[in-house]
XYZ file of C-alpha atoms in Angstrom:
716
model
C -74.420 -41.149 -55.650
C -76.469 -44.356 -55.964
C -75.918 -46.578 -58.953
C -78.835 -48.981 -59.175
C -76.909 -51.017 -61.709
C -73.877 -51.595 -59.508
C -74.516 -54.918 -57.824
C -71.465 -54.760 -55.561
C -72.790 -51.614 -53.810
C -76.467 -52.639 -53.322
C -78.297 -54.300 -50.449
C -78.886 -58.045 -50.306
C -81.266 -58.903 -53.240
C -84.857 -59.667 -52.378
C -87.045 -62.447 -54.101
C -87.692 -61.707 -57.792
C -90.811 -60.096 -59.169
C -91.940 -63.247 -61.099
C -91.505 -65.417 -58.067
C -93.575 -63.052 -56.040
C -96.152 -62.890 -58.846
C -96.386 -66.735 -58.996
C -96.912 -66.831 -55.249
C -99.719 -64.353 -55.616
C -101.419 -66.429 -58.427
C -102.311 -69.146 -55.995
C -104.465 -66.780 -54.059
C -108.277 -66.396 -54.711
C -107.888 -62.669 -54.766
C -105.922 -62.986 -58.024
C -108.743 -64.739 -59.815
C -111.141 -62.077 -58.678
C -108.724 -59.499 -60.042
C -108.535 -61.330 -63.380
C -112.267 -61.460 -63.687
C -112.299 -57.740 -62.956
C -109.701 -57.135 -65.623
C -111.728 -59.124 -68.134
C -114.699 -57.007 -67.272
C -112.712 -53.854 -67.673
C -111.356 -55.008 -70.994
C -114.810 -55.894 -72.169
C -115.970 -52.463 -71.251
C -112.952 -51.012 -72.996
C -113.777 -52.933 -76.161
C -117.246 -51.620 -76.032
C -115.987 -48.092 -75.455
C -113.244 -48.188 -78.051
C -114.575 -45.267 -79.722
C -114.870 -43.158 -76.628
C -112.327 -40.329 -75.620
C -109.232 -40.968 -73.312
C -109.668 -40.003 -69.595
C -107.029 -37.273 -70.085
C -103.869 -36.357 -71.932
C -100.769 -38.362 -71.179
C -97.765 -36.979 -69.342
C -95.033 -35.674 -71.644
C -92.738 -38.734 -71.426
C -95.614 -40.987 -72.547
C -97.322 -38.427 -74.744
C -94.392 -38.006 -77.099
C -94.514 -41.736 -77.992
C -96.752 -41.998 -81.085
C -97.745 -45.591 -80.445
C -99.218 -44.669 -77.118
C -101.311 -41.928 -78.666
C -102.905 -44.325 -81.226
C -106.331 -45.888 -80.592
C -104.725 -49.225 -79.787
C -102.058 -47.631 -77.612
C -103.938 -48.080 -74.352
C -103.102 -51.758 -74.250
C -99.417 -50.904 -74.418
C -99.695 -49.382 -70.958
C -102.766 -51.016 -69.507
C -102.023 -54.473 -70.873
C -104.089 -56.766 -73.038
C -106.204 -59.810 -72.344
C -103.277 -61.848 -71.239
C -101.035 -59.113 -69.750
C -101.426 -57.057 -66.610
C -100.847 -53.348 -66.458
C -97.764 -53.853 -64.282
C -96.305 -56.267 -66.815
C -96.981 -53.690 -69.535
C -95.118 -51.002 -67.500
C -92.159 -53.282 -66.930
C -91.946 -54.157 -70.613
C -90.876 -50.552 -71.224
C -89.086 -49.871 -67.939
C -86.710 -52.772 -67.990
C -84.271 -51.396 -65.341
C -87.173 -51.241 -62.895
C -88.138 -54.788 -63.760
C -84.571 -55.897 -63.204
C -84.442 -54.086 -59.803
C -87.683 -55.661 -58.704
C -86.543 -59.057 -59.877
C -83.160 -58.785 -58.094
C -84.475 -56.939 -55.058
C -82.162 -54.041 -55.631
C -82.777 -50.307 -55.486
C -85.870 -48.542 -54.283
C -88.312 -50.657 -56.293
C -86.662 -53.821 -55.167
C -87.185 -52.776 -51.521
C -90.928 -51.955 -51.812
C -93.346 -53.546 -49.417
C -95.533 -56.397 -50.716
C -98.596 -54.187 -50.976
C -96.949 -52.074 -53.676
C -95.722 -54.991 -55.776
C -97.464 -54.926 -59.224
C -99.248 -51.636 -58.526
C -97.181 -49.131 -60.504
C -100.096 -46.767 -60.979
C -100.435 -46.368 -57.232
C -97.336 -44.167 -57.221
C -97.126 -43.197 -60.889
C -100.514 -42.159 -62.240
C -101.005 -40.617 -65.721
C -103.555 -38.813 -67.933
C -103.025 -35.575 -65.987
C -101.570 -33.600 -68.820
C -98.259 -33.056 -70.487
C -96.688 -31.102 -67.630
C -97.532 -33.701 -65.032
C -94.488 -35.391 -63.422
C -94.847 -39.129 -63.178
C -92.364 -39.108 -60.252
C -93.586 -36.544 -57.761
C -93.897 -35.911 -54.025
C -96.897 -38.231 -53.814
C -94.835 -40.977 -55.375
C -92.280 -40.746 -52.566
C -94.933 -40.441 -49.877
C -96.779 -43.592 -51.018
C -93.412 -45.404 -51.085
C -92.942 -44.564 -47.403
C -90.661 -41.542 -47.949
C -92.424 -38.485 -46.513
C -90.019 -36.001 -48.091
C -87.858 -36.447 -51.147
C -84.976 -34.479 -49.652
C -84.857 -36.870 -46.689
C -84.533 -39.943 -48.889
C -82.187 -42.455 -47.277
C -79.860 -43.702 -49.960
C -79.350 -46.844 -47.943
C -82.390 -48.020 -49.917
C -80.268 -48.120 -53.006
C -77.128 -49.463 -51.288
C -75.292 -46.146 -51.004
C -74.489 -45.005 -47.475
C -74.449 -41.287 -48.119
C -72.650 -39.149 -45.486
C -70.418 -36.125 -45.011
C -70.370 -33.601 -47.809
C -73.001 -35.571 -49.799
C -75.608 -34.749 -47.178
C -75.166 -31.059 -47.954
C -75.998 -31.514 -51.644
C -79.347 -30.907 -53.305
C -80.773 -33.844 -55.252
C -80.281 -32.047 -58.562
C -76.514 -31.679 -57.923
C -76.147 -35.391 -58.572
C -79.438 -36.250 -60.292
C -79.382 -33.461 -62.862
C -82.951 -34.239 -64.010
C -84.421 -34.382 -60.523
C -86.172 -31.035 -60.745
C -86.811 -30.820 -64.522
C -90.489 -30.470 -65.176
C -90.521 -32.374 -68.457
C -87.972 -35.149 -68.588
C -86.111 -35.121 -71.948
C -86.538 -38.098 -74.182
C -84.118 -40.895 -73.386
C -83.161 -39.350 -70.018
C -83.775 -40.728 -66.544
C -84.700 -38.690 -63.530
C -82.966 -40.655 -60.727
C -81.592 -43.817 -62.293
C -78.443 -44.162 -64.263
C -75.823 -43.001 -61.695
C -72.890 -45.155 -60.590
C -71.557 -45.369 -57.028
C -67.972 -45.239 -58.177
C -66.386 -41.990 -56.896
C -64.651 -41.455 -60.220
C -68.068 -41.258 -61.939
C -68.447 -37.823 -60.313
C -64.961 -36.882 -59.134
C -61.747 -36.576 -61.060
C -59.207 -39.300 -60.303
C -56.162 -37.341 -59.216
C -54.187 -40.558 -59.118
C -54.756 -41.029 -62.838
C -55.569 -44.679 -62.450
C -52.320 -45.569 -60.658
C -54.254 -46.786 -57.625
C -56.852 -48.630 -59.602
C -56.420 -51.639 -57.386
C -57.879 -49.664 -54.496
C -61.286 -48.119 -54.150
C -61.436 -44.452 -53.253
C -63.074 -45.300 -49.944
C -59.975 -47.215 -48.961
C -58.336 -43.850 -48.246
C -60.992 -41.151 -48.469
C -64.196 -40.398 -46.631
C -67.265 -38.530 -47.792
C -66.400 -35.699 -45.391
C -63.256 -34.332 -47.022
C -60.841 -35.631 -49.611
C -57.988 -34.109 -47.626
C -58.902 -36.065 -44.505
C -57.666 -39.400 -45.671
C -57.734 -42.710 -43.933
C -56.512 -46.084 -44.853
C -58.554 -49.125 -44.145
C -56.298 -51.665 -42.484
C -53.517 -49.094 -42.006
C -53.969 -49.362 -38.224
C -52.522 -52.838 -38.454
C -49.267 -51.209 -39.538
C -49.528 -47.688 -38.127
C -52.719 -46.081 -36.777
C -53.307 -42.855 -38.644
C -54.137 -40.906 -35.510
C -52.508 -38.172 -33.515
C -49.587 -36.651 -35.328
C -50.134 -38.948 -38.327
C -53.795 -38.036 -38.734
C -53.221 -34.947 -40.879
C -50.214 -36.164 -42.819
C -50.805 -36.571 -46.533
C -50.193 -39.999 -48.005
C -47.441 -38.673 -50.236
C -45.452 -37.388 -47.257
C -44.843 -40.985 -46.284
C -45.411 -42.656 -49.642
C -43.669 -40.372 -52.109
C -43.515 -41.237 -55.777
C -40.485 -43.251 -56.737
C -39.805 -44.254 -53.149
C -39.656 -47.867 -52.063
C -42.728 -47.147 -49.950
C -44.651 -45.127 -52.548
C -48.400 -45.570 -52.803
C -47.906 -47.367 -56.063
C -45.625 -49.865 -54.390
C -47.506 -50.479 -51.159
C -50.869 -50.871 -52.968
C -49.574 -53.226 -55.598
C -51.318 -56.532 -54.993
C -48.091 -58.496 -55.295
C -45.855 -56.012 -53.494
C -44.950 -56.408 -49.820
C -43.057 -53.336 -48.634
C -40.371 -53.501 -46.054
C -41.453 -52.666 -42.506
C -40.554 -49.243 -41.252
C -40.052 -47.881 -37.719
C -40.036 -44.395 -36.219
C -36.404 -43.666 -36.952
C -36.923 -44.456 -40.648
C -38.817 -41.178 -40.968
C -37.856 -39.256 -37.849
C -34.424 -38.339 -36.549
C -34.015 -39.330 -32.928
C -32.662 -36.537 -30.706
C -31.948 -39.003 -27.932
C -28.495 -40.182 -27.032
C -27.852 -43.742 -28.207
C -27.139 -44.850 -24.650
C -30.634 -43.773 -23.626
C -32.337 -45.491 -26.577
C -30.388 -48.662 -25.933
C -31.286 -48.558 -22.253
C -35.011 -48.195 -22.965
C -34.867 -50.965 -25.579
C -33.239 -53.351 -23.128
C -35.794 -52.412 -20.489
C -38.787 -53.231 -22.736
C -37.074 -56.058 -24.609
C -37.371 -54.380 -27.983
C -35.070 -53.413 -30.794
C -33.625 -49.939 -30.436
C -35.666 -48.574 -33.346
C -38.910 -49.911 -31.885
C -38.475 -48.413 -28.422
C -39.880 -44.984 -29.328
C -43.487 -46.063 -28.827
C -42.842 -46.718 -25.149
C -43.094 -42.953 -24.591
C -44.482 -41.528 -27.837
C -47.933 -43.004 -28.362
C -49.708 -42.919 -31.769
C -52.410 -40.658 -30.333
C -49.895 -37.863 -29.701
C -50.076 -34.944 -32.060
C -46.361 -34.293 -31.834
C -43.222 -35.441 -30.107
C -43.775 -32.475 -27.751
C -47.241 -33.644 -26.785
C -48.425 -31.965 -23.575
C -49.789 -35.265 -22.403
C -46.485 -37.024 -22.879
C -45.595 -38.932 -19.761
C -42.698 -41.120 -18.872
C -42.479 -43.635 -16.105
C -39.656 -43.534 -13.576
C -38.419 -46.814 -15.034
C -38.151 -45.342 -18.536
C -36.510 -42.182 -17.183
C -33.794 -44.167 -15.407
C -31.754 -45.011 -18.561
C -31.106 -41.284 -18.950
C -28.858 -41.537 -15.906
C -31.278 -39.531 -13.750
C -33.571 -41.695 -11.672
C -36.888 -40.124 -10.730
C -36.592 -40.710 -7.030
C -37.417 -38.368 -4.187
C -37.606 -35.426 -4.344
C -38.067 -35.597 -8.136
C -40.597 -38.410 -8.046
C -43.615 -36.083 -8.074
C -42.387 -33.450 -10.526
C -44.130 -32.911 -13.849
C -42.024 -33.055 -16.986
C -42.559 -29.338 -17.638
C -41.128 -28.407 -14.246
C -37.729 -29.736 -15.291
C -38.016 -29.492 -19.083
C -39.435 -26.072 -19.931
C -41.757 -26.512 -22.933
C -41.262 -22.853 -23.858
C -37.686 -23.557 -24.934
C -37.304 -24.003 -28.660
C -34.879 -26.835 -29.265
C -34.696 -30.340 -27.859
C -31.154 -29.659 -26.650
C -32.411 -26.679 -24.658
C -35.301 -28.584 -23.124
C -33.331 -31.750 -22.468
C -29.714 -30.696 -21.953
C -28.816 -33.867 -20.070
C -28.156 -33.491 -16.370
C -26.412 -35.497 -13.717
C -28.553 -36.530 -10.791
C -26.189 -34.820 -8.361
C -25.842 -31.634 -10.391
C -28.496 -29.773 -8.402
C -27.340 -26.371 -9.650
C -28.352 -27.312 -13.199
C -31.999 -26.805 -12.216
C -31.989 -25.141 -8.837
C -30.845 -21.621 -8.171
C -27.827 -21.550 -5.910
C -29.103 -20.036 -2.635
C -25.490 -19.708 -1.484
C -24.474 -17.292 -4.228
C -21.620 -19.441 -5.508
C -19.892 -19.751 -2.129
C -19.339 -23.456 -2.675
C -18.415 -23.298 -6.351
C -15.347 -25.407 -7.005
C -13.643 -23.699 -9.875
C -15.405 -24.572 -13.145
C -17.214 -27.476 -11.494
C -20.715 -27.099 -10.082
C -21.385 -26.938 -6.397
C -21.439 -30.299 -4.659
C -24.816 -29.805 -3.019
C -24.982 -33.353 -1.741
C -21.928 -32.723 0.430
C -24.253 -30.888 2.774
C -27.761 -31.835 1.629
C -29.573 -35.110 1.231
C -30.310 -36.240 -2.289
C -33.977 -36.470 -1.264
C -34.537 -33.015 0.212
C -32.715 -29.768 0.801
C -34.006 -29.445 4.342
C -32.977 -30.470 6.849
C -29.338 -30.435 5.802
C -26.985 -33.301 6.611
C -23.999 -31.133 7.470
C -23.367 -32.633 10.893
C -20.803 -32.200 13.647
C -18.255 -34.364 11.889
C -18.606 -32.364 8.666
C -18.244 -29.083 10.541
C -15.089 -30.398 12.191
C -13.492 -30.484 8.744
C -13.869 -26.726 8.521
C -11.710 -24.211 10.365
C -14.163 -24.189 13.248
C -15.115 -27.437 14.950
C -18.394 -27.314 16.843
C -18.205 -28.119 20.530
C -20.146 -27.571 23.728
C -22.683 -24.734 23.408
C -22.022 -24.273 19.714
C -23.495 -27.709 19.071
C -26.919 -26.487 20.174
C -26.809 -23.254 18.173
C -28.851 -22.853 15.003
C -26.801 -22.383 11.844
C -28.469 -19.027 11.202
C -27.076 -17.647 14.463
C -23.535 -17.652 13.088
C -24.314 -17.632 9.368
C -26.347 -14.492 8.803
C -27.565 -12.558 5.769
C -26.185 -9.130 4.970
C -29.643 -8.186 3.696
C -33.013 -9.821 3.161
C -32.113 -10.701 -0.435
C -28.479 -11.636 0.139
C -27.511 -15.294 0.513
C -26.663 -16.571 3.937
C -22.925 -16.406 4.489
C -21.025 -19.669 4.979
C -17.692 -19.331 3.260
C -15.109 -17.148 5.025
C -17.293 -16.871 8.103
C -14.933 -15.550 10.784
C -14.316 -17.948 13.634
C -13.305 -15.381 16.229
C -15.712 -15.073 19.121
C -16.191 -11.343 18.677
C -17.444 -11.927 15.111
C -20.649 -13.404 16.508
C -20.714 -12.276 20.110
C -20.818 -8.681 21.264
C -18.141 -7.684 23.732
C -19.828 -8.080 27.085
C -16.825 -6.336 28.676
C -17.363 -3.185 26.599
C -13.718 -3.100 25.435
C -12.408 -3.141 29.014
C -9.680 -5.669 28.158
C -8.525 -4.017 24.927
C -5.617 -2.198 26.593
C -4.499 -5.423 28.274
C -4.463 -7.373 24.980
C -2.133 -4.979 23.213
C 1.204 -6.545 22.460
C 0.200 -10.124 23.274
C 0.542 -12.830 20.576
C -2.752 -13.685 18.824
C -4.497 -16.983 19.497
C -7.002 -19.107 17.572
C -10.616 -17.871 17.574
C -9.733 -14.482 19.050
C -9.048 -12.855 22.377
C -12.168 -14.150 24.134
C -10.722 -17.662 24.009
C -7.899 -16.589 26.343
C -10.345 -16.858 29.228
C -13.565 -18.434 27.960
C -14.320 -21.813 26.439
C -17.379 -22.857 24.399
C -19.251 -24.310 27.370
C -20.796 -21.070 28.577
C -19.652 -17.519 29.082
C -20.042 -17.761 32.844
C -17.516 -20.565 32.948
C -13.999 -19.158 33.189
C -11.385 -21.732 34.228
C -9.351 -20.371 37.112
C -6.043 -21.038 35.421
C -7.043 -18.879 32.435
C -7.690 -15.623 34.238
C -5.100 -13.763 36.271
C -7.020 -10.937 37.892
C -3.943 -8.790 38.378
C -2.730 -9.434 34.834
C -6.036 -8.525 33.185
C -7.345 -5.809 35.517
C -4.232 -4.410 37.235
C -5.984 -5.236 40.488
C -4.324 -8.094 42.360
C -6.502 -10.383 44.388
C -4.677 -10.616 47.696
C -5.565 -10.405 51.305
C -9.275 -10.465 51.950
C -9.968 -10.112 48.250
C -8.437 -13.502 47.611
C -10.929 -15.187 49.897
C -13.958 -13.415 48.424
C -16.260 -14.809 45.782
C -16.360 -13.058 42.424
C -19.972 -12.101 43.123
C -18.893 -10.062 46.130
C -17.565 -7.389 43.794
C -19.424 -8.374 40.628
C -22.935 -8.633 41.984
C -25.225 -10.526 39.514
C -28.108 -8.544 38.108
C -31.668 -9.907 38.431
C -32.113 -9.966 34.657
C -29.609 -10.337 31.816
C -28.669 -7.167 29.983
C -28.848 -6.691 26.213
C -25.713 -8.811 25.832
C -27.103 -11.593 27.996
C -24.757 -10.746 30.838
C -25.797 -11.022 34.490
C -22.280 -10.851 35.900
C -22.201 -7.392 37.446
C -19.624 -4.769 36.604
C -17.819 -3.100 39.480
C -18.846 0.316 38.268
C -22.484 -0.762 38.057
C -22.423 -2.073 41.573
C -20.263 0.525 43.337
C -19.930 3.489 41.023
C -17.251 4.759 38.646
C -13.548 4.329 39.288
C -11.873 6.957 41.364
C -8.616 8.666 40.431
C -5.865 6.105 40.583
C -7.974 3.404 38.977
C -7.859 0.831 41.753
C -9.359 2.961 44.507
C -10.984 0.931 47.278
C -13.890 3.330 47.186
C -15.001 1.771 43.901
C -16.218 -1.259 45.824
C -16.191 -0.142 49.401
C -18.153 2.769 50.718
C -15.919 5.316 52.330
C -16.562 4.992 56.080
C -14.761 8.294 56.527
C -17.324 10.091 54.366
C -14.597 11.711 52.289
C -12.780 13.041 55.299
C -9.426 11.991 53.918
C -10.083 13.198 50.388
C -10.024 16.901 51.118
C -7.786 19.233 49.160
C -5.528 19.931 52.116
C -4.511 16.260 52.418
C -1.949 14.504 50.215
C -3.331 12.392 47.359
C -0.267 10.153 47.380
C 1.681 9.171 50.437
C 4.867 7.185 50.185
C 3.845 5.976 46.671
C 0.466 4.860 47.909
C -2.821 6.442 47.046
C -6.424 6.150 48.064
C -7.205 3.993 51.031
C -3.844 2.281 50.707
C -2.222 5.345 52.136
C -3.228 3.811 55.459
C -4.882 0.417 54.854
C -3.961 -2.866 53.189
C -6.260 -5.537 51.626
C -5.947 -7.938 54.555
C -8.106 -5.942 56.970
C -9.424 -2.447 57.247
C -8.494 -2.492 60.929
C -4.868 -3.165 60.201
C -2.803 -0.037 59.643
C 0.543 -1.492 58.536
C 1.938 1.896 57.639
C 0.864 3.539 60.871
C -1.340 6.556 61.174
C -0.093 10.110 61.585
C -3.019 11.577 63.524
C -1.811 15.092 63.210
C -1.250 14.810 59.398
C -4.524 13.205 58.499
C -6.836 14.871 61.054
C -4.980 18.063 61.834
C -5.259 17.027 65.491
C -1.895 15.950 66.810
C -1.901 13.410 69.591
C 0.452 14.989 72.106
C 0.386 15.698 75.761
C -2.337 13.823 77.571
C -3.831 12.795 74.220
C -0.752 10.808 73.339
C -1.331 8.250 76.034
C -4.976 7.777 75.326
C -6.372 4.736 73.500
C -8.268 5.265 70.277
C -11.473 4.251 71.973
C -11.121 7.149 74.394
C -12.219 9.429 71.566
C -13.695 6.886 69.146
C -16.191 4.883 71.113
C -16.587 1.257 70.149
C -19.935 0.366 68.603
C -21.807 -2.670 69.668
C -22.761 -3.234 66.052
C -21.163 -1.956 62.834
C -22.864 1.070 61.378
C -24.064 1.350 57.763
C -20.493 1.848 56.560
C -19.270 -1.162 58.536
C -17.469 0.959 61.120
C -17.081 -0.488 64.599
C -15.618 2.728 66.052
C -17.679 5.830 66.265
C -16.272 9.037 64.813
C -14.685 11.401 67.305
C -17.028 13.992 68.644
C -14.854 16.707 67.180
C -11.477 18.367 67.394
C -12.504 21.119 69.790
C -11.832 20.641 73.516
C -15.478 21.171 74.257
C -16.343 18.271 71.918
C -14.790 15.865 74.397
C -14.408 17.847 77.614
C -17.128 19.517 79.664
C -16.958 23.301 79.746
C -16.409 24.254 83.416
C -16.885 27.876 82.517
C -20.492 27.485 81.415
C -19.863 29.014 77.983
C -18.358 32.216 79.378
C -15.629 32.162 76.708
C -17.844 31.244 73.802
C -17.498 33.395 70.741
C -20.045 33.034 68.027
C -21.055 29.686 69.365
C -17.455 28.363 69.648
C -15.310 28.091 72.712
C -11.560 28.118 72.039
C -10.019 26.490 75.097
C -6.556 26.730 73.579
C -6.512 30.441 74.101
C -5.938 29.861 77.791
C -5.025 26.223 78.112
C -2.218 25.903 75.639
C -0.838 22.732 77.157
C -2.424 19.386 76.316
C -0.686 17.823 79.280
C -2.778 19.425 81.991
C -5.577 21.956 81.943
C -3.971 23.581 84.919
C -1.091 24.804 82.853
C -2.433 28.101 81.601
C -1.188 30.151 78.761
C -3.396 33.092 79.819
C -1.813 36.530 80.128
C -4.185 38.793 82.060
C -2.577 41.939 80.797
C -2.842 40.811 77.161
C -5.752 38.446 77.041
C -8.266 40.510 79.057
C -9.560 44.021 79.272
C -8.173 44.479 82.775
C -4.372 44.632 83.084
C -3.109 43.616 86.544
C -1.129 46.374 88.284
C -0.044 47.212 91.754
C -1.982 45.378 94.382
C -3.873 43.371 91.793
C -0.770 41.480 90.785
C -0.556 40.022 94.249
C -4.074 38.761 94.376
C -5.162 35.167 93.815
C -7.492 34.611 90.938
C -10.192 33.586 93.343
C -9.986 37.041 94.944
C -11.745 38.513 91.952
C -13.287 35.433 90.322
C -15.806 34.099 92.761
C -17.776 30.826 92.475
C -21.357 30.864 91.340
C -24.119 28.317 90.817
C -26.308 27.861 87.850
C -28.882 25.304 88.679
C -27.056 22.174 89.653
C -23.747 23.377 88.259
C -21.191 25.401 90.221
C -18.620 27.408 88.298
C -16.237 30.319 88.649
C -17.232 33.596 87.171
C -14.722 34.987 84.722
C -16.889 36.757 82.332
C -18.425 39.159 82.218
C -16.858 41.216 85.012
C -16.620 44.952 85.224
C -13.326 46.770 84.978
C -14.274 49.720 87.165
C -13.253 49.759 90.837
C -16.745 50.054 92.061
C -17.511 46.835 90.058
C -15.452 44.978 92.653
C -15.106 47.347 95.575
C -18.476 49.035 95.510
C -19.227 52.514 97.171
C -18.284 52.891 100.912
C -20.629 54.723 103.314
C -19.290 57.984 104.496
C -16.521 57.908 102.112
C -17.025 61.563 101.596
C -17.644 62.374 105.404
C -15.232 63.614 108.087
C -14.849 60.238 109.547
C -13.330 58.829 106.280
C -14.241 55.683 104.221
C -15.238 52.507 105.780
C -13.254 49.323 105.185
C -14.567 46.362 103.255
């Protein structure tokens, strides 16, 4: 609290009371006042025997001299002394304050100078307080509790502002001030006058305010300490003794000794450095500092700890660690690489090589590229700046077991390197290089039987015929049609395009194939496997595939029993008409040309035939029936019953006695056929009647007139 007697803690002194009083004596108003005083004194002398205006306040009332008849002059002054001078004769500290311009009385405005009674009236009784609320109000202090101690040279703050006046000025609220006591004066501004000196005088060369504030003794500060080390951040709540322990070369006693200059300290004097020496040395060289002084380049005094969240490090300062903060690490926060949740420095900063990607990044390849105990060499395939796109180019792929060429160069990696599941890594190592590992068999296993027993080749069986250009491209020298299909391309087949048998489809199938399969175009294979009917429609409509005909003829089957691949018209093995049609070409038929029965067509029919089928195997199919259907049975006329010879229709094999209902006997055997079988006409046609004829006599001879008379029968 304020000590009005402590000159080194007061405001600048104002002009002394006597000087101010001398200045006032030169004014006319003073002489008027003196005359008034003389008048008052004269009146007082006259009224010496009269009663006092009231009892004195207790501090004055207990002084016997003041209670005597002549005691008034002691306070009110005599002929040659003013009342103010009388007050100051007793209250010497106040006189000294006013003279030196210190304290509250030394800071009063001119209008209050020499007018003590204005603020401190008396004769109001023993319980009256000479220093009261009115006293403060008239002095320009509306409320005692709001008194600014700056008036007395004590800048009160912190905890002091929470105190009541009586906690420091013990007599502040006492109604009757004890004799010899003072109400507000008498306190010193030295902290030790109120607070115990825990340093026991060892820091006597320093004032308490050099380290402590009025807010809290624990919250210390050190004036001028910022020139050595600012007590902020992590150092703000460190006790002095933690750094300046007793008995240490840097103890408080040593560093505060006026003739002691302590040795300078740096961070590593108090703190162990977790950094590798090579890193510290690198930073020191970069900032042109000693190794021990390089800490502050990253750890600023404002930081609360070495793990300060706001700790930042420039790419230049990070470089000495051996890991330059270049793309893609240039924009990462420290916490993204150095997890602050980890406990130890070694865990947070394990030390990593710039190319050791797996130290921070999860291996998306599931260890496929792990090289024994060594980490994966990510930069063999990826740029050091970004994972995508990769830099595994054609030349790099050529160093694997499968060099990329032709169509494979345009394929996305994911086409060949797939995932077994959504969460599984994409497969790269041990990816099979055989074609069928990536490509479905567009031939639907057709060539499997033909591969059996052949030596294996690189990249699988597909490579026997195909290259990597495109599936449609099959070099001629790679594919022997007979070797791989058991169907030789000879004759007309050799001159045909592949598309003639393998007709392209309008749209690719599920395997991307447009090259038509024979079965898709012409139907399934027939017995024998290489039947012509697979590709060629049977112009004979199955006529030669009946059960009564041989399936194999002279080790040939199918169409090859008669035809060869050169031309359907060529019959190199001949044609046994009787065997294959059950109609032997003998007699007159033997000399006939094929076109006699198989008419030539002006244009090929739907099956490509240029000869029409024969009209049938019955005589009536080719020959007109001269008998006008007389011998037809159930719609069929069997000419061979009578005309057994194919040489000439006139050679009959008809036996009248056996083949008719009328055996020839007697006279009938001598008759010509025309005797009984007479010509007839049916429209335009003329024919001989053979059937039906009666077998009774009257059917031919009729009934004669008078056959039963005496003249006898008539002759026909």
